[in-house]
Coordinates of C-alpha atoms (C1' of nucleotides) in Angstrom, one line a residue:
Chain N
M1 CA 0.1 0.0 0.0
A2 CA 2.9 2.3 0.8
E3 CA 4.1 1.6 -2.6
M4 CA 0.9 2.3 -4.3
T5 CA 0.9 5.7 -2.5
K6 CA 4.3 6.3 -3.8
F7 CA 3.3 5.4 -7.3
W8 CA 0.5 7.9 -7.2
Y9 CA 2.6 10.5 -5.7
L10 CA 5.1 10.2 -8.6
E11 CA 2.2 10.4 -11.0
N12 CA 1.0 13.6 -9.5
F13 CA 4.6 15.0 -9.7
N14 CA 4.6 14.3 -13.4
L15 CA 1.1 15.6 -14.0
F16 CA 2.4 17.3 -16.9
K17 CA 5.3 15.3 -17.7
E18 CA 4.2 13.5 -20.9
L19 CA 2.8 16.5 -22.5
N20 CA 4.2 17.4 -26.0
Q21 CA 6.0 20.8 -26.6
E22 CA 3.1 22.3 -28.0
S23 CA 1.0 21.7 -25.0
M24 CA 3.8 22.7 -22.5
K25 CA 4.0 26.1 -24.2
E26 CA 0.2 26.6 -23.9
L27 CA 0.4 25.5 -20.3
G28 CA 3.0 28.0 -19.7
R29 CA 0.8 30.6 -21.3
I30 CA -2.2 30.1 -19.1
T31 CA 0.2 29.9 -15.8
S32 CA 1.4 32.7 -13.9
M33 CA 4.3 32.2 -11.4
Q34 CA 4.2 33.8 -8.2
E35 CA 6.7 34.1 -5.3
I36 CA 5.2 34.0 -1.9
A37 CA 7.2 35.0 1.2
K38 CA 7.2 32.8 4.3
N39 CA 4.2 33.0 6.6
Q40 CA 2.2 34.8 3.9
P41 CA -1.3 33.6 2.9
I42 CA -2.0 32.4 -0.6
Y43 CA -5.8 32.1 -0.4
F44 CA -8.4 32.4 2.4
P45 CA -11.7 30.6 3.0
R46 CA -14.8 32.2 1.2
E47 CA -12.5 33.8 -1.4
P48 CA -13.8 32.7 -4.9
S49 CA -11.7 29.8 -6.0
S50 CA -10.6 31.0 -9.4
S51 CA -7.6 29.0 -9.9
L52 CA -5.5 25.9 -8.9
F53 CA -1.9 26.0 -7.8
F54 CA 1.2 23.8 -8.5
L55 CA 3.8 24.2 -5.9
K56 CA 7.3 24.6 -7.5
K57 CA 9.2 25.5 -4.3
G58 CA 8.7 25.5 -0.7
R59 CA 6.0 24.1 1.8
V60 CA 2.4 25.3 2.1
K61 CA 0.0 24.4 4.7
L62 CA -4.0 24.1 4.4
T63 CA -5.9 25.0 7.6
R64 CA -9.2 25.6 9.0
I65 CA -10.4 27.5 11.9
S66 CA -13.0 26.6 14.1
G67 CA -15.9 28.8 15.4
D68 CA -14.0 29.5 18.6
G69 CA -10.7 30.1 16.9
K70 CA -8.8 26.8 17.2
E71 CA -6.7 26.1 14.2
M72 CA -6.1 22.6 12.5
I73 CA -3.9 21.7 9.8
L74 CA -5.6 19.8 7.0
A75 CA -2.7 18.9 4.9
L76 CA 0.8 19.9 4.2
V77 CA 1.7 20.5 0.6
N78 CA 5.2 19.6 -0.5
M79 CA 7.1 20.7 -3.7
G80 CA 5.7 19.3 -6.8
E81 CA 2.2 18.8 -5.5
V82 CA -1.0 20.5 -6.5
F83 CA -3.3 22.3 -4.2
G84 CA -6.4 24.4 -4.3
E85 CA -7.6 21.8 -7.0
M86 CA -11.4 22.0 -5.8
A87 CA -11.5 25.1 -8.0
Y88 CA -11.2 22.5 -11.0
L89 CA -14.3 20.8 -9.8
G90 CA -16.5 24.0 -9.9
E91 CA -16.3 24.6 -6.1
G92 CA -17.1 28.2 -6.0
E93 CA -15.3 29.3 -2.7
R94 CA -12.1 28.2 -1.0
N95 CA -12.9 26.5 2.3
E96 CA -9.6 26.6 3.9
F97 CA -6.6 28.7 4.4
A98 CA -3.4 28.2 2.4
T99 CA -0.4 29.7 3.9
A100 CA 3.3 29.5 2.8
L101 CA 5.4 27.6 5.5
D102 CA 8.7 28.7 3.6
D103 CA 9.4 31.2 0.7
C104 CA 7.5 29.5 -1.8
I105 CA 7.2 29.7 -5.7
V106 CA 3.7 28.6 -7.0
C107 CA 2.2 28.5 -10.5
A108 CA -1.4 29.6 -10.5
I109 CA -3.5 28.2 -13.2
N110 CA -6.9 29.8 -14.0
K111 CA -9.7 27.0 -13.5
D112 CA -11.5 27.7 -16.8
E113 CA -8.3 27.9 -18.9
F114 CA -7.2 24.6 -17.1
K115 CA -10.4 23.1 -18.0
S116 CA -10.1 23.8 -21.6
F117 CA -6.5 22.6 -21.4
V118 CA -7.6 19.4 -20.0
E119 CA -10.2 19.0 -22.8
Q120 CA -7.4 19.4 -25.3
N121 CA -5.2 17.1 -23.5
P122 CA -7.6 14.3 -22.5
E123 CA -4.9 12.1 -21.0
L124 CA -4.9 14.5 -18.0
N125 CA -8.5 13.5 -17.0
L126 CA -7.6 10.4 -15.4
K127 CA -4.6 11.9 -13.9
M128 CA -6.6 14.7 -12.3
T129 CA -9.1 12.2 -11.0
R130 CA -6.3 10.2 -9.4
L131 CA -4.8 13.3 -7.9
I132 CA -8.1 13.9 -6.1
G133 CA -8.4 10.2 -5.4
L134 CA -4.9 10.2 -3.7
K135 CA -6.1 13.0 -1.4
L136 CA -9.2 11.0 -0.8
K137 CA -7.1 8.2 0.4
R138 CA -5.0 10.2 2.6
Y139 CA -7.9 11.7 4.2
S140 CA -9.5 8.5 4.8
E141 CA -6.3 7.4 6.4
R142 CA -6.2 10.5 8.6
I143 CA -9.9 9.7 9.7
E144 CA -8.8 6.3 10.7
G145 CA -5.9 7.6 12.7
L146 CA -8.0 10.0 14.5
V147 CA -10.6 7.4 15.4
F148 CA -8.4 4.4 16.2
K149 CA -5.1 5.8 17.4
D150 CA -4.1 7.7 20.6
A151 CA -2.1 10.9 20.7
E152 CA 1.1 9.1 21.0
Q153 CA 0.5 7.0 18.0
R154 CA -0.7 9.8 16.0
V155 CA 2.3 11.8 16.6
A156 CA 4.6 8.8 15.9
S157 CA 2.8 8.0 12.7
F158 CA 3.2 11.8 11.6
I159 CA 6.9 11.6 12.3
L160 CA 7.2 8.4 10.4
K161 CA 5.4 9.7 7.4
L162 CA 7.4 13.1 7.5
A163 CA 10.7 11.2 7.7
D164 CA 9.7 8.7 4.8
E165 CA 8.4 11.6 2.6
N166 CA 10.6 14.3 3.2
G167 CA 13.6 12.8 5.1
K168 CA 17.2 12.2 3.8
K169 CA 18.6 8.8 4.8
I170 CA 22.1 9.0 6.1
G171 CA 23.4 5.6 7.2
D172 CA 20.5 4.1 9.1
E173 CA 19.2 7.5 10.5
I174 CA 16.8 9.7 8.6
F175 CA 17.3 13.5 8.8
V176 CA 14.3 16.0 8.2
K177 CA 15.7 19.4 7.8
P178 CA 13.2 22.2 8.1
F179 CA 11.3 20.9 11.0
L180 CA 7.8 22.2 12.2
K181 CA 7.1 23.8 15.6
H182 CA 5.3 21.8 18.2
Q183 CA 2.2 24.0 17.7
D184 CA 1.9 22.9 14.0
I185 CA 2.5 19.1 14.9
A186 CA -0.3 19.6 17.4
E187 CA -2.5 20.9 14.8
L188 CA -1.8 18.2 12.4
T189 CA -2.2 15.4 14.8
A190 CA -5.3 16.9 16.8
T191 CA -3.7 17.1 20.1
S192 CA -2.1 19.9 22.3
R193 CA 1.2 21.6 22.0
Q194 CA 2.0 20.4 25.5
T195 CA 1.3 16.8 24.6
V196 CA 3.4 16.9 21.6
N197 CA 6.3 18.1 23.6
S198 CA 6.0 15.4 26.1
I199 CA 5.7 12.8 23.5
L200 CA 8.7 14.0 21.6
T201 CA 10.8 14.4 24.7
D202 CA 9.8 10.8 25.6
L203 CA 10.7 9.4 22.2
R204 CA 14.1 11.3 22.5
Q205 CA 14.7 9.9 25.9
K206 CA 14.2 6.5 24.4
R207 CA 16.7 7.2 21.8
V208 CA 14.0 6.6 19.0
I209 CA 14.5 10.2 17.6
N210 CA 16.5 13.2 18.2
F211 CA 15.5 16.8 17.5
D212 CA 16.0 20.4 18.2
R213 CA 14.3 23.6 16.8
K214 CA 15.6 23.2 13.3
K215 CA 15.8 19.4 12.5
L216 CA 14.6 16.1 13.4
I217 CA 16.5 12.8 13.1
V218 CA 14.7 9.5 13.3
M219 CA 17.1 6.9 14.7
K220 CA 15.1 3.8 15.1
R221 CA 12.5 3.9 12.4
D222 CA 11.3 0.4 13.3
E223 CA 10.6 1.4 16.8
L224 CA 8.1 4.1 15.4
V225 CA 6.7 1.6 13.1
K226 CA 6.2 -0.9 16.1
K227 CA 4.6 1.9 18.1
I228 CA 2.0 2.4 15.6
G229 CA 1.1 -1.2 15.3
Chain T
M1 CA -22.1 25.5 1.3
A2 CA -25.0 23.1 1.9
E3 CA -26.5 24.1 -1.3
M4 CA -23.3 23.4 -3.2
T5 CA -23.2 19.9 -1.6
K6 CA -26.8 19.3 -2.7
F7 CA -26.1 20.4 -6.2
W8 CA -23.2 18.0 -6.4
Y9 CA -25.4 15.1 -4.8
L10 CA -27.9 15.6 -7.6
E11 CA -25.2 15.5 -10.3
N12 CA -23.9 12.1 -8.7
F13 CA -27.3 10.8 -8.8
N14 CA -27.6 11.8 -12.3
L15 CA -24.1 10.5 -13.4
F16 CA -25.6 8.6 -16.2
K17 CA -28.6 10.7 -16.8
E18 CA -27.6 12.6 -19.9
L19 CA -26.3 9.8 -21.9
N20 CA -28.1 8.9 -25.1
Q21 CA -29.9 5.8 -25.8
E22 CA -27.0 4.2 -27.4
S23 CA -24.7 4.7 -24.5
M24 CA -27.2 3.7 -21.9
K25 CA -27.7 0.3 -23.8
E26 CA -24.0 -0.2 -23.8
L27 CA -23.9 0.7 -20.0
G28 CA -26.5 -1.9 -19.5
R29 CA -24.3 -4.4 -21.2
I30 CA -21.3 -3.9 -19.0
T31 CA -23.4 -3.7 -15.7
S32 CA -24.5 -6.8 -13.7
M33 CA -27.2 -6.3 -11.2
Q34 CA -27.1 -8.0 -8.1
E35 CA -29.4 -8.4 -5.0
I36 CA -27.6 -8.4 -1.6
A37 CA -29.3 -9.5 1.6
K38 CA -29.2 -7.4 4.7
N39 CA -26.1 -7.6 6.9
Q40 CA -24.3 -9.5 3.8
P41 CA -21.0 -8.3 2.7
I42 CA -20.3 -6.8 -0.7
Y43 CA -16.6 -6.7 -0.6
F44 CA -13.6 -7.0 1.9
P45 CA -10.4 -5.2 2.4
R46 CA -7.5 -6.8 0.4
E47 CA -9.8 -8.1 -2.3
P48 CA -9.0 -7.0 -5.7
S49 CA -10.9 -4.1 -6.8
S50 CA -12.2 -5.1 -10.3
S51 CA -15.4 -3.1 -10.3
L52 CA -17.3 -0.2 -8.9
F53 CA -20.9 -0.1 -7.7
F54 CA -24.0 2.0 -8.2
L55 CA -26.4 1.5 -5.4
K56 CA -29.9 1.2 -6.7
K57 CA -31.8 0.3 -3.5
G58 CA -31.1 0.1 0.3
R59 CA -28.2 1.4 2.4
V60 CA -24.5 0.3 2.4
K61 CA -21.9 1.0 5.0
L62 CA -18.3 1.1 4.4
T63 CA -16.0 0.3 7.5
R64 CA -12.7 -0.3 8.6
I65 CA -11.4 -2.4 11.4
S66 CA -8.3 -1.5 13.4
G67 CA -5.5 -3.8 14.4
D68 CA -7.1 -4.6 17.6
G69 CA -10.5 -5.3 16.2
K70 CA -12.4 -2.0 16.7
E71 CA -14.6 -1.1 14.0
M72 CA -15.5 2.5 12.5
I73 CA -17.8 3.4 9.8
L74 CA -16.1 5.4 7.1
A75 CA -19.3 6.3 5.2
L76 CA -22.9 5.5 4.7
V77 CA -24.0 5.0 1.2
N78 CA -27.4 5.9 0.1
M79 CA -29.7 5.0 -2.8
G80 CA -28.4 6.6 -6.0
E81 CA -24.7 6.9 -4.9
V82 CA -21.7 5.2 -6.3
F83 CA -19.1 3.3 -4.1
G84 CA -16.0 1.3 -4.5
E85 CA -15.0 4.0 -7.0
M86 CA -11.2 3.6 -6.2
A87 CA -11.3 0.8 -8.6
Y88 CA -11.7 3.3 -11.3
L89 CA -8.5 5.0 -10.4
G90 CA -6.6 1.8 -10.6
E91 CA -6.3 1.2 -6.9
G92 CA -5.5 -2.5 -6.8
E93 CA -7.2 -3.6 -3.6
R94 CA -10.2 -2.7 -1.6
N95 CA -9.1 -1.0 1.8
E96 CA -12.5 -1.1 3.6
F97 CA -15.5 -3.4 4.1
A98 CA -18.6 -2.6 2.2
T99 CA -21.8 -4.2 3.9
A100 CA -25.5 -3.8 3.0
L101 CA -27.5 -2.4 5.8
D102 CA -30.6 -3.4 4.2
D103 CA -31.8 -5.8 1.5
C104 CA -29.9 -4.0 -1.4
I105 CA -29.7 -3.9 -5.2
V106 CA -26.5 -2.9 -6.7
C107 CA -25.1 -2.6 -10.2
A108 CA -21.6 -3.7 -10.5
I109 CA -19.5 -2.2 -13.3
N110 CA -16.3 -3.7 -14.3
K111 CA -13.5 -1.1 -13.9
D112 CA -11.8 -1.7 -17.2
E113 CA -15.0 -1.8 -19.1
F114 CA -16.2 1.4 -17.4
K115 CA -13.0 3.0 -18.2
S116 CA -13.4 2.5 -21.8
F117 CA -17.0 3.5 -21.5
V118 CA -15.9 6.8 -19.9
E119 CA -13.5 7.3 -22.9
Q120 CA -16.4 6.9 -25.3
N121 CA -18.5 9.3 -23.3
P122 CA -15.8 11.9 -22.2
E123 CA -18.5 14.0 -20.6
L124 CA -18.4 11.5 -17.8
N125 CA -14.7 12.4 -17.0
L126 CA -15.5 15.7 -15.1
K127 CA -18.5 13.9 -13.5
M128 CA -16.3 11.2 -12.1
T129 CA -13.9 13.6 -10.9
R130 CA -16.6 15.7 -9.1
L131 CA -17.8 12.5 -7.5
I132 CA -14.4 11.7 -6.0
G133 CA -14.2 15.5 -5.1
L134 CA -17.5 15.4 -3.3
K135 CA -16.4 12.4 -1.3
L136 CA -13.2 14.5 -0.5
K137 CA -15.1 17.3 0.9
R138 CA -17.3 15.1 3.1
Y139 CA -14.1 13.5 4.5
S140 CA -12.4 17.0 5.1
E141 CA -15.6 17.9 7.1
R142 CA -15.4 14.7 8.9
I143 CA -11.9 15.4 9.8
E144 CA -12.8 18.8 11.0
G145 CA -15.6 17.5 13.1
L146 CA -13.3 14.9 14.8
V147 CA -10.7 17.7 15.6
F148 CA -13.0 20.5 16.7
K149 CA -16.2 18.9 18.0
D150 CA -16.8 17.0 21.2
A151 CA -18.8 13.8 21.4
E152 CA -22.2 15.6 21.9
Q153 CA -21.6 18.0 18.9
R154 CA -20.4 15.1 16.7
V155 CA -23.6 13.2 17.4
A156 CA -25.8 16.2 17.1
S157 CA -24.3 16.9 13.6
F158 CA -24.6 13.4 12.6
I159 CA -28.3 13.4 13.5
L160 CA -28.8 16.7 11.6
K161 CA -27.3 15.5 8.5
L162 CA -29.1 12.1 8.6
A163 CA -32.4 14.1 9.0
D164 CA -31.5 16.4 6.3
E165 CA -30.4 13.9 3.8
N166 CA -32.7 11.0 4.6
G167 CA -35.6 12.3 6.6
K168 CA -39.1 13.2 5.5
K169 CA -40.4 16.6 6.7
I170 CA -43.9 16.3 8.2
G171 CA -45.0 19.6 9.6
D172 CA -42.0 21.0 11.4
E173 CA -40.8 17.6 12.5
I174 CA -38.5 15.3 10.4
F175 CA -38.9 11.8 10.4
V176 CA -36.2 9.3 9.6
K177 CA -37.5 5.9 9.2
P178 CA -35.0 3.0 9.2
F179 CA -32.7 4.2 12.0
L180 CA -29.3 2.9 13.1
K181 CA -28.5 1.1 16.2
H182 CA -26.4 3.0 18.7
Q183 CA -23.4 1.0 18.1
D184 CA -23.4 2.2 14.4
I185 CA -23.8 5.9 15.4
A186 CA -20.9 5.4 17.9
E187 CA -18.7 4.0 14.9
L188 CA -19.7 7.0 12.8
T189 CA -18.8 9.6 15.4
A190 CA -15.9 8.1 17.0
T191 CA -17.4 7.6 20.3
S192 CA -18.6 4.9 22.5
R193 CA -22.2 3.1 22.3
Q194 CA -22.9 4.4 26.0
T195 CA -22.0 7.7 25.1
V196 CA -24.3 7.8 22.2
N197 CA -27.0 6.5 24.4
S198 CA -26.7 9.2 27.0
I199 CA -26.5 11.8 24.5
L200 CA -29.8 10.8 22.6
T201 CA -31.5 10.2 25.9
D202 CA -30.5 13.7 27.1
L203 CA -31.7 15.1 23.6
R204 CA -34.9 13.4 24.0
Q205 CA -35.4 14.6 27.5
K206 CA -34.9 18.1 26.3
R207 CA -37.5 17.4 23.6
V208 CA -35.2 18.2 20.8
I209 CA -35.4 14.7 19.2
N210 CA -37.6 11.5 19.9
F211 CA -36.8 8.0 18.8
D212 CA -37.2 4.4 19.4
R213 CA -35.4 1.3 17.8
K214 CA -36.9 1.9 14.4
K215 CA -37.4 5.5 13.8
L216 CA -36.0 9.0 14.8
I217 CA -37.8 12.2 14.8
V218 CA -36.1 15.5 14.9
M219 CA -38.5 18.0 16.7
K220 CA -36.3 21.0 17.1
R221 CA -34.1 21.1 14.1
D222 CA -32.7 24.6 15.2
E223 CA -31.8 23.3 18.6
L224 CA -29.4 20.8 17.1
V225 CA -28.0 23.6 14.6
K226 CA -27.5 25.8 17.8
K227 CA -25.7 23.0 19.6
I228 CA -23.2 22.5 16.6
G229 CA -22.3 26.2 16.5
Chain G
dA1 C1' -44.3 -20.2 24.4
dA2 C1' -39.7 -20.9 25.9
dA3 C1' -35.0 -20.2 25.2
dC4 C1' -31.7 -17.2 22.7
dT5 C1' -29.5 -13.4 21.0
dT6 C1' -29.1 -8.6 20.2
dC7 C1' -30.1 -4.0 21.5
dT8 C1' -31.0 -0.3 25.0
dG9 C1' -30.6 2.0 29.5
dT10 C1' -27.8 3.3 33.6
dC11 C1' -23.9 3.4 36.9
dA12 C1' -19.6 3.6 39.1
dT13 C1' -14.6 3.7 38.0
dC14 C1' -10.5 5.0 35.7
dC15 C1' -7.5 7.5 32.7
dT16 C1' -5.9 10.0 28.7
dG17 C1' -4.9 14.2 27.6
dC18 C1' -6.5 19.2 27.8
dA19 C1' -5.6 23.8 29.9
dG20 C1' -3.4 27.2 32.7
dA21 C1' 0.9 28.7 34.5
dC22 C1' 5.4 29.7 34.5
dA23 C1' 10.4 29.6 33.7
dG24 C1' 14.2 29.0 30.5
dC25 C1' 16.0 29.6 25.7
dA26 C1' 16.7 31.5 21.0
dG27 C1' 16.1 34.7 17.6
dC28 C1' 15.2 39.4 16.1
dC29 C1' 15.0 44.2 16.2
dC30 C1' 16.2 48.6 17.9
Chain S
dG1 C1' 23.9 44.9 24.2
dG2 C1' 19.2 45.2 25.9
dG3 C1' 14.7 44.2 25.5
dC4 C1' 10.8 41.9 22.7
dT5 C1' 8.5 38.2 21.1
dG6 C1' 7.8 33.5 20.1
dC7 C1' 9.0 28.8 21.1
dT8 C1' 10.2 25.0 24.3
dG9 C1' 10.1 22.3 28.7
dT10 C1' 7.5 20.9 32.7
dC11 C1' 4.2 20.6 36.4
dT12 C1' -0.6 20.2 38.2
dG13 C1' -5.3 19.8 38.4
dC14 C1' -9.4 18.7 36.1
dA15 C1' -13.0 16.8 32.8
dG16 C1' -14.7 14.4 29.0
dG17 C1' -15.5 10.2 27.8
dA18 C1' -13.8 5.1 27.7
dT19 C1' -14.8 0.8 29.9
dG20 C1' -16.9 -3.1 32.3
dA21 C1' -21.0 -4.8 34.4
dC22 C1' -25.5 -5.8 34.7
dA23 C1' -30.5 -5.6 34.1
dG24 C1' -34.3 -5.1 31.3
dA25 C1' -36.6 -4.8 26.7
dA26 C1' -37.3 -6.2 21.9
dG27 C1' -36.5 -9.4 18.2
dT28 C1' -35.7 -14.3 16.5
dT29 C1' -35.6 -19.3 16.4
dT30 C1' -37.2 -23.7 17.4

DNA sequence: AAACTTCTGTCATCCTGCAGACAGCAGCCC
DNA sequence: GGGCTGCTGTCTGCAGGATGACAGAAGTTT
């Protein structure tokens, strides 16, 4: 299953890869590149969703805020991934915040222009559906985690996924460089900042991981896997 | 936003509506109708996902089971909806249980045949993507509920949604006929059977709802809405 | 109609993890 | 360098809700 996910991931990354010269040129025409500084918003809830985005550089977080002001992170978007894709489906308004976690470069693609572009390149149809399907699968796993797992397991799964997706393997340790603050991890794993801290500290004390404000090192990947069960 | 969801729902329902005679005939050819008795499984996790299903009659639940045997309901499928659609995306194996909640009639459509059918009827492309997108949106709302809401609010939201989607309005009360057992509601709202019972009993005592084993009546819809916030 | 099984209703108990408070650090700006 | 501001580390009390146990009601089977 992990393999399948990876397969899909690569396909997303290559959403436009098999396009011919002609189409790539056209794609360039309907695309506008934007630089977005760290911590700056890309879009807001209730804003009309007029375009979808392809993330060329940096990381983006998609968040929702509850009636009483609590924030949760719906998803992290990594380089090479697409976000704001509900625009493509005719969803009229954004229903989350998109915020740059680093200095980012994004390509904005107008939804209507993209729609006709897809019509002219019908091989993109299935790819777009798969892209949405991949997100669906991720969300279903997220739901499962929220229901079945306790705070420690959720944080452990998160670290594992982060390491596998964004880490560099050096020897049998995995380094993750631009780390997140504990508050962000809390918002991703539906727990509190304090609980995240105590779980991380505990894992560090057991020599499963090591970390400081900037980086995370997974030292015993299998211990994490064991913890999740 | 509720309107948008309804709009999409209708579109799914009409997935095949605009097809011409010719295509409908072809669709009939690649479709096989099956009757499934109450409580009988339709598919299992790890089973090859060779087809997708269109639910003509009855209700279906999609569930996952954790390593230690706890069950959760991922989604309820109502008449007119599609399920098992990940097959269409090339996902090799099912990753949930699908079980008939009532006596059901489903149409099974082989995924490869369906793919070529969609190629011949390209207007279905966007519809399929939207169908998946709708589920994505539902799941994101589910995640939000799990993170932001407490047990009472989750159960209240569930009842509200059930009433709005499946209920019959009579006067200013809403009747929902084939009700679920408390255990099912617990598995849908990520809480325990006992907690569901006490929340329902409490709402009944406050005359917001009424219920017995067979049916549910929402008496004060606005009280439910208020509770969710 | 009797014997089962499955669901509902209710309690008492226990525990995970949240919330508040505060001290120590690091980075940043003046 | 000094003073902000934002992040981390730790402790404590508290509460929402899980769990187990059991009795009664409703369906099902024979």
